[in-house]
Coordinates of C-alpha atoms and ligand atoms in Angstrom, one line a residue:
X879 CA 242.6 66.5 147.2
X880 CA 242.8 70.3 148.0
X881 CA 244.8 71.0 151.0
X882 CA 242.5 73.4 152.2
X883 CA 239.5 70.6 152.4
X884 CA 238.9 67.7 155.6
X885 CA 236.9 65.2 153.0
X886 CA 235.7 64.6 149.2
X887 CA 231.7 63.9 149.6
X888 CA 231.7 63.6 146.0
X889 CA 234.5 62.6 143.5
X890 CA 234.5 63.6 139.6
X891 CA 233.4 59.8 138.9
X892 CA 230.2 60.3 141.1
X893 CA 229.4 63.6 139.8
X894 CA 230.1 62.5 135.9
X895 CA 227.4 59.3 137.1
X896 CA 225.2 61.2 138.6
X897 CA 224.5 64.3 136.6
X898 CA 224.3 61.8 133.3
X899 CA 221.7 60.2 135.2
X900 CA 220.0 63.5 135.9
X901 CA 220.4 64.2 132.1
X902 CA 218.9 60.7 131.0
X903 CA 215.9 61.1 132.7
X904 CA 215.4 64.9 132.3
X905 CA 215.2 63.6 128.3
X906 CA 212.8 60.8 128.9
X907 CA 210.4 63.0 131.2
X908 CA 209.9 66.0 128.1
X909 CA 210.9 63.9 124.8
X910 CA 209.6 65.3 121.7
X911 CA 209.8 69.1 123.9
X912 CA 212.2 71.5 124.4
X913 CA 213.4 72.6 127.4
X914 CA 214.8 75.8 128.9
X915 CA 217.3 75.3 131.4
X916 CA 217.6 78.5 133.9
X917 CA 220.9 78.2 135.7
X918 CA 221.4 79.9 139.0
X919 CA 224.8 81.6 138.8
X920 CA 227.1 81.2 140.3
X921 CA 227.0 77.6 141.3
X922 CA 225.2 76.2 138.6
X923 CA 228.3 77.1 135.8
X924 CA 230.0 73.1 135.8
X925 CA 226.7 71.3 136.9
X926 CA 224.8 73.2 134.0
X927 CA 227.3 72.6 131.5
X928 CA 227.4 69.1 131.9
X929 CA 223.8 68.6 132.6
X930 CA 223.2 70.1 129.1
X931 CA 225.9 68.1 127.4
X932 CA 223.5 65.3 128.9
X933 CA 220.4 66.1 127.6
X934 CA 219.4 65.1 124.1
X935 CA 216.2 67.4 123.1
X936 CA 216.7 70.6 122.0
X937 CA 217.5 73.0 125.0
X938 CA 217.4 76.8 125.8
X939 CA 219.9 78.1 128.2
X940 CA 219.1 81.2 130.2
X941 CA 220.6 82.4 133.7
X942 CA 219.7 84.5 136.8
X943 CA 221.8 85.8 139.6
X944 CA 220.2 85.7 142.8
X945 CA 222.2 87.1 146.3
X946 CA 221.6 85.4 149.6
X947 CA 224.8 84.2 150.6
X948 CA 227.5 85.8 152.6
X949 CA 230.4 83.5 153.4
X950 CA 228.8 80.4 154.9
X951 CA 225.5 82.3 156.3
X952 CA 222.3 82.4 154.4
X953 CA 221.2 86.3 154.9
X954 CA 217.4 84.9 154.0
X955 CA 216.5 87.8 152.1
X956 CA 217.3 87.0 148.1
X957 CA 217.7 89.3 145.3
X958 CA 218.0 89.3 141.4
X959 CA 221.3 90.7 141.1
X960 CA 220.6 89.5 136.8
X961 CA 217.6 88.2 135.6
X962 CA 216.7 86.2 132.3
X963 CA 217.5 87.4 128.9
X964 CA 214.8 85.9 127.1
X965 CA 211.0 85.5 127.6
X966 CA 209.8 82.2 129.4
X967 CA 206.3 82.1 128.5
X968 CA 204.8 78.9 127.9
X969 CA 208.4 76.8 128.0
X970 CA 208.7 74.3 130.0
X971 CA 211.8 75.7 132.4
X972 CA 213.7 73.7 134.3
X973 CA 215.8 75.7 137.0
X974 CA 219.2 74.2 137.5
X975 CA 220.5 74.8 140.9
X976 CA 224.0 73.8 142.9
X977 CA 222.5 72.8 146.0
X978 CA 219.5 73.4 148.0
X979 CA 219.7 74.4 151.7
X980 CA 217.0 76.2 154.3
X981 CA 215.0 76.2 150.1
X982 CA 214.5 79.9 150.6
X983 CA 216.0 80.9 147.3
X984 CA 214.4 78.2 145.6
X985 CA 211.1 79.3 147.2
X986 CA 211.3 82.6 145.8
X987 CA 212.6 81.6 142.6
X988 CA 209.6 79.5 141.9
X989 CA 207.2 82.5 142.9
X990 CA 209.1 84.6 140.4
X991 CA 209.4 81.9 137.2
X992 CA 205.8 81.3 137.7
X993 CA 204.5 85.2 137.2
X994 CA 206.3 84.8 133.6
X995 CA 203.6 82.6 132.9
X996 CA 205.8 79.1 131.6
X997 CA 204.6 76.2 130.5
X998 CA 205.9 74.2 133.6
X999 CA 208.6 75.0 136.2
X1000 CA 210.6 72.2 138.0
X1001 CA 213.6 72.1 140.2
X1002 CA 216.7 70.0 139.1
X1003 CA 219.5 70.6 142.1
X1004 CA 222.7 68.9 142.1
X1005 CA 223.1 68.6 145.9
X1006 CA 220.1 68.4 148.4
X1007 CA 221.2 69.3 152.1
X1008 CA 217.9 68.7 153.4
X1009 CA 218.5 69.1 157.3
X1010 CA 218.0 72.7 157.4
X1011 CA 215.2 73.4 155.1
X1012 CA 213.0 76.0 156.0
X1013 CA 210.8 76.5 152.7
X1014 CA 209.5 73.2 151.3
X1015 CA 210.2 73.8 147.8
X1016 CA 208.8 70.5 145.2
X1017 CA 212.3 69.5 143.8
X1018 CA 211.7 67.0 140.7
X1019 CA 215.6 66.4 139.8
X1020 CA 218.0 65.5 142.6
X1021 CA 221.7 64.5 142.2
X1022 CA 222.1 63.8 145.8
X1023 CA 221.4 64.6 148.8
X1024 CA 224.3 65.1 151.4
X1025 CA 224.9 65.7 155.5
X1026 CA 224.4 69.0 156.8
X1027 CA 228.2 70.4 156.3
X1028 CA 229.9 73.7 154.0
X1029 CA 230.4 72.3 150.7
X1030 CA 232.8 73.8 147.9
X1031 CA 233.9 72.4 144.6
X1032 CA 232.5 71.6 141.1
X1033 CA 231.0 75.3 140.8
X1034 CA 230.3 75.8 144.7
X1035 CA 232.7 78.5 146.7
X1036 CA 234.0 80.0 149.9
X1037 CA 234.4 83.5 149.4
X1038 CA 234.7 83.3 145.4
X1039 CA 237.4 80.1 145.7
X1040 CA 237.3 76.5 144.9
X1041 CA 234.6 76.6 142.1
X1042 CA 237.2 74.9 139.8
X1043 CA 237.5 71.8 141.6
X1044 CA 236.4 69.0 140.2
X1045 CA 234.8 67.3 143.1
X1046 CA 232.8 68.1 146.0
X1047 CA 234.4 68.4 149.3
X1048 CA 234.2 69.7 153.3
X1049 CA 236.7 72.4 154.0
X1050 CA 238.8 72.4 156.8
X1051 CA 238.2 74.8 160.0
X1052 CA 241.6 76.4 158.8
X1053 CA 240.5 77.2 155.8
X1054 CA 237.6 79.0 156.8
X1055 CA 239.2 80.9 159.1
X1056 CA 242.1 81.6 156.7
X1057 CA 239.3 83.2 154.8
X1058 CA 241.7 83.8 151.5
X1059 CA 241.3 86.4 149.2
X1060 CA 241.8 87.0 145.5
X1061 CA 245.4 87.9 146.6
Ligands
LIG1691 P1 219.2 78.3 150.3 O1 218.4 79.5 149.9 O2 218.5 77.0 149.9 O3 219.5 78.3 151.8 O4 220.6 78.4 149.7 C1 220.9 78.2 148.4 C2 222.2 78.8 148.0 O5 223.1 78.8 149.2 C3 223.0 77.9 147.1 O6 222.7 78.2 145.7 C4 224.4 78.2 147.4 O7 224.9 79.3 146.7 C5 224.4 78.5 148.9 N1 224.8 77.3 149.7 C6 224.0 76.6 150.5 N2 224.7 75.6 151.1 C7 226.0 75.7 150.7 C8 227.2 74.9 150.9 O8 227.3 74.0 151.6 N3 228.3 75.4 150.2 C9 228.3 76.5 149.4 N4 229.4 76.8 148.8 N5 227.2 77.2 149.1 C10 226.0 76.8 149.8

């Protein structure tokens, strides 16, 4: 384990079971379809890789960049910092999402897929926290749902660190305080 983390919540194992899982029944829901995955960036980069590697129809893969997030506070106002390369109309789109928290980002991604005029839009999120929702956002897909605590790991950060890890884990206090840098 990380030094800088108090628990693993999720070891590689878990993930590796539970994203399959995701991807097994993501394939039986649209057989004979294709689907367009639309990762959220940052966090989505490891869960959407192996998500895809998952599913068997053929697949699209397009990403946004959304901001909400400073450190470990939601600011609650979201922004496209990069939006979608390629058209969505009439695909059936499948946002692919790291976790979902107060569901305010989800909330306005849903509002914005749907004036593009898809096919269908449904939420697959690897990590459900949901204590603190404030939006009630219809999620279809869910990895798992997990305690109200500041998760990093397996494409989630603090501050731009800890994406890499191949887990899922609490940081320590010290860590957060430490608040580390590129340097
Ligand atoms: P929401 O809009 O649902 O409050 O937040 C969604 C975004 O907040 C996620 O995509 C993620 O970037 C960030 N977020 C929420 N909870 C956590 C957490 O426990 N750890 C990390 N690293 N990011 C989180």
């Amino acid at each position: 384990m990380h030094k800088d983390l108090r628990e693993v919540l999720l070891t590689a194992e878990q993930l590796d079971a539970g994203v399959k899982a995701l991807g097994a029944r993501i394939s039986a829901d649209y057989a004979g379809r294709t689907v367009t995955l639309v990762g959220v960036l940052k966090g989505c980069l490891l869960f959407m890789s192996d998500l895809a590697k998952s599913v068997t129809l053929d697949t699209r893969m397009d990403f946004m960049m959304l901001s909400s997030y400073s450190g470990q506070h939601s600011t609650g106002v979201v922004r496209i910092l990069l939006d979608l390369k390629e058209s969505i109309e009439d695909c059936d789109v499948i946002v692919v999402e790291d976790i979902v928290d107060s569901g305010l980002t989800m909330e306005y991604m849903l509002q914005n897929l749907k004036t593009r005029r898809p096919r269908s839009v449904e939420i697959c999120t690897l990590l459900d926290k949901p204590s603190r929702r404030r939006a009630q956002v219809p999620i279809k897909y869910t990895g798992f749902q997990i305690p109200d605590k500041f998760v990093v790991g397996y494409g989630l950060d603090y501050n731009g660190i800890y994406r890499n890890l191949p887990y899922i884990g609490v940081l320590s206090e010290a860590a957060i305080e430490g608040n580390k840098t590129c340097r």
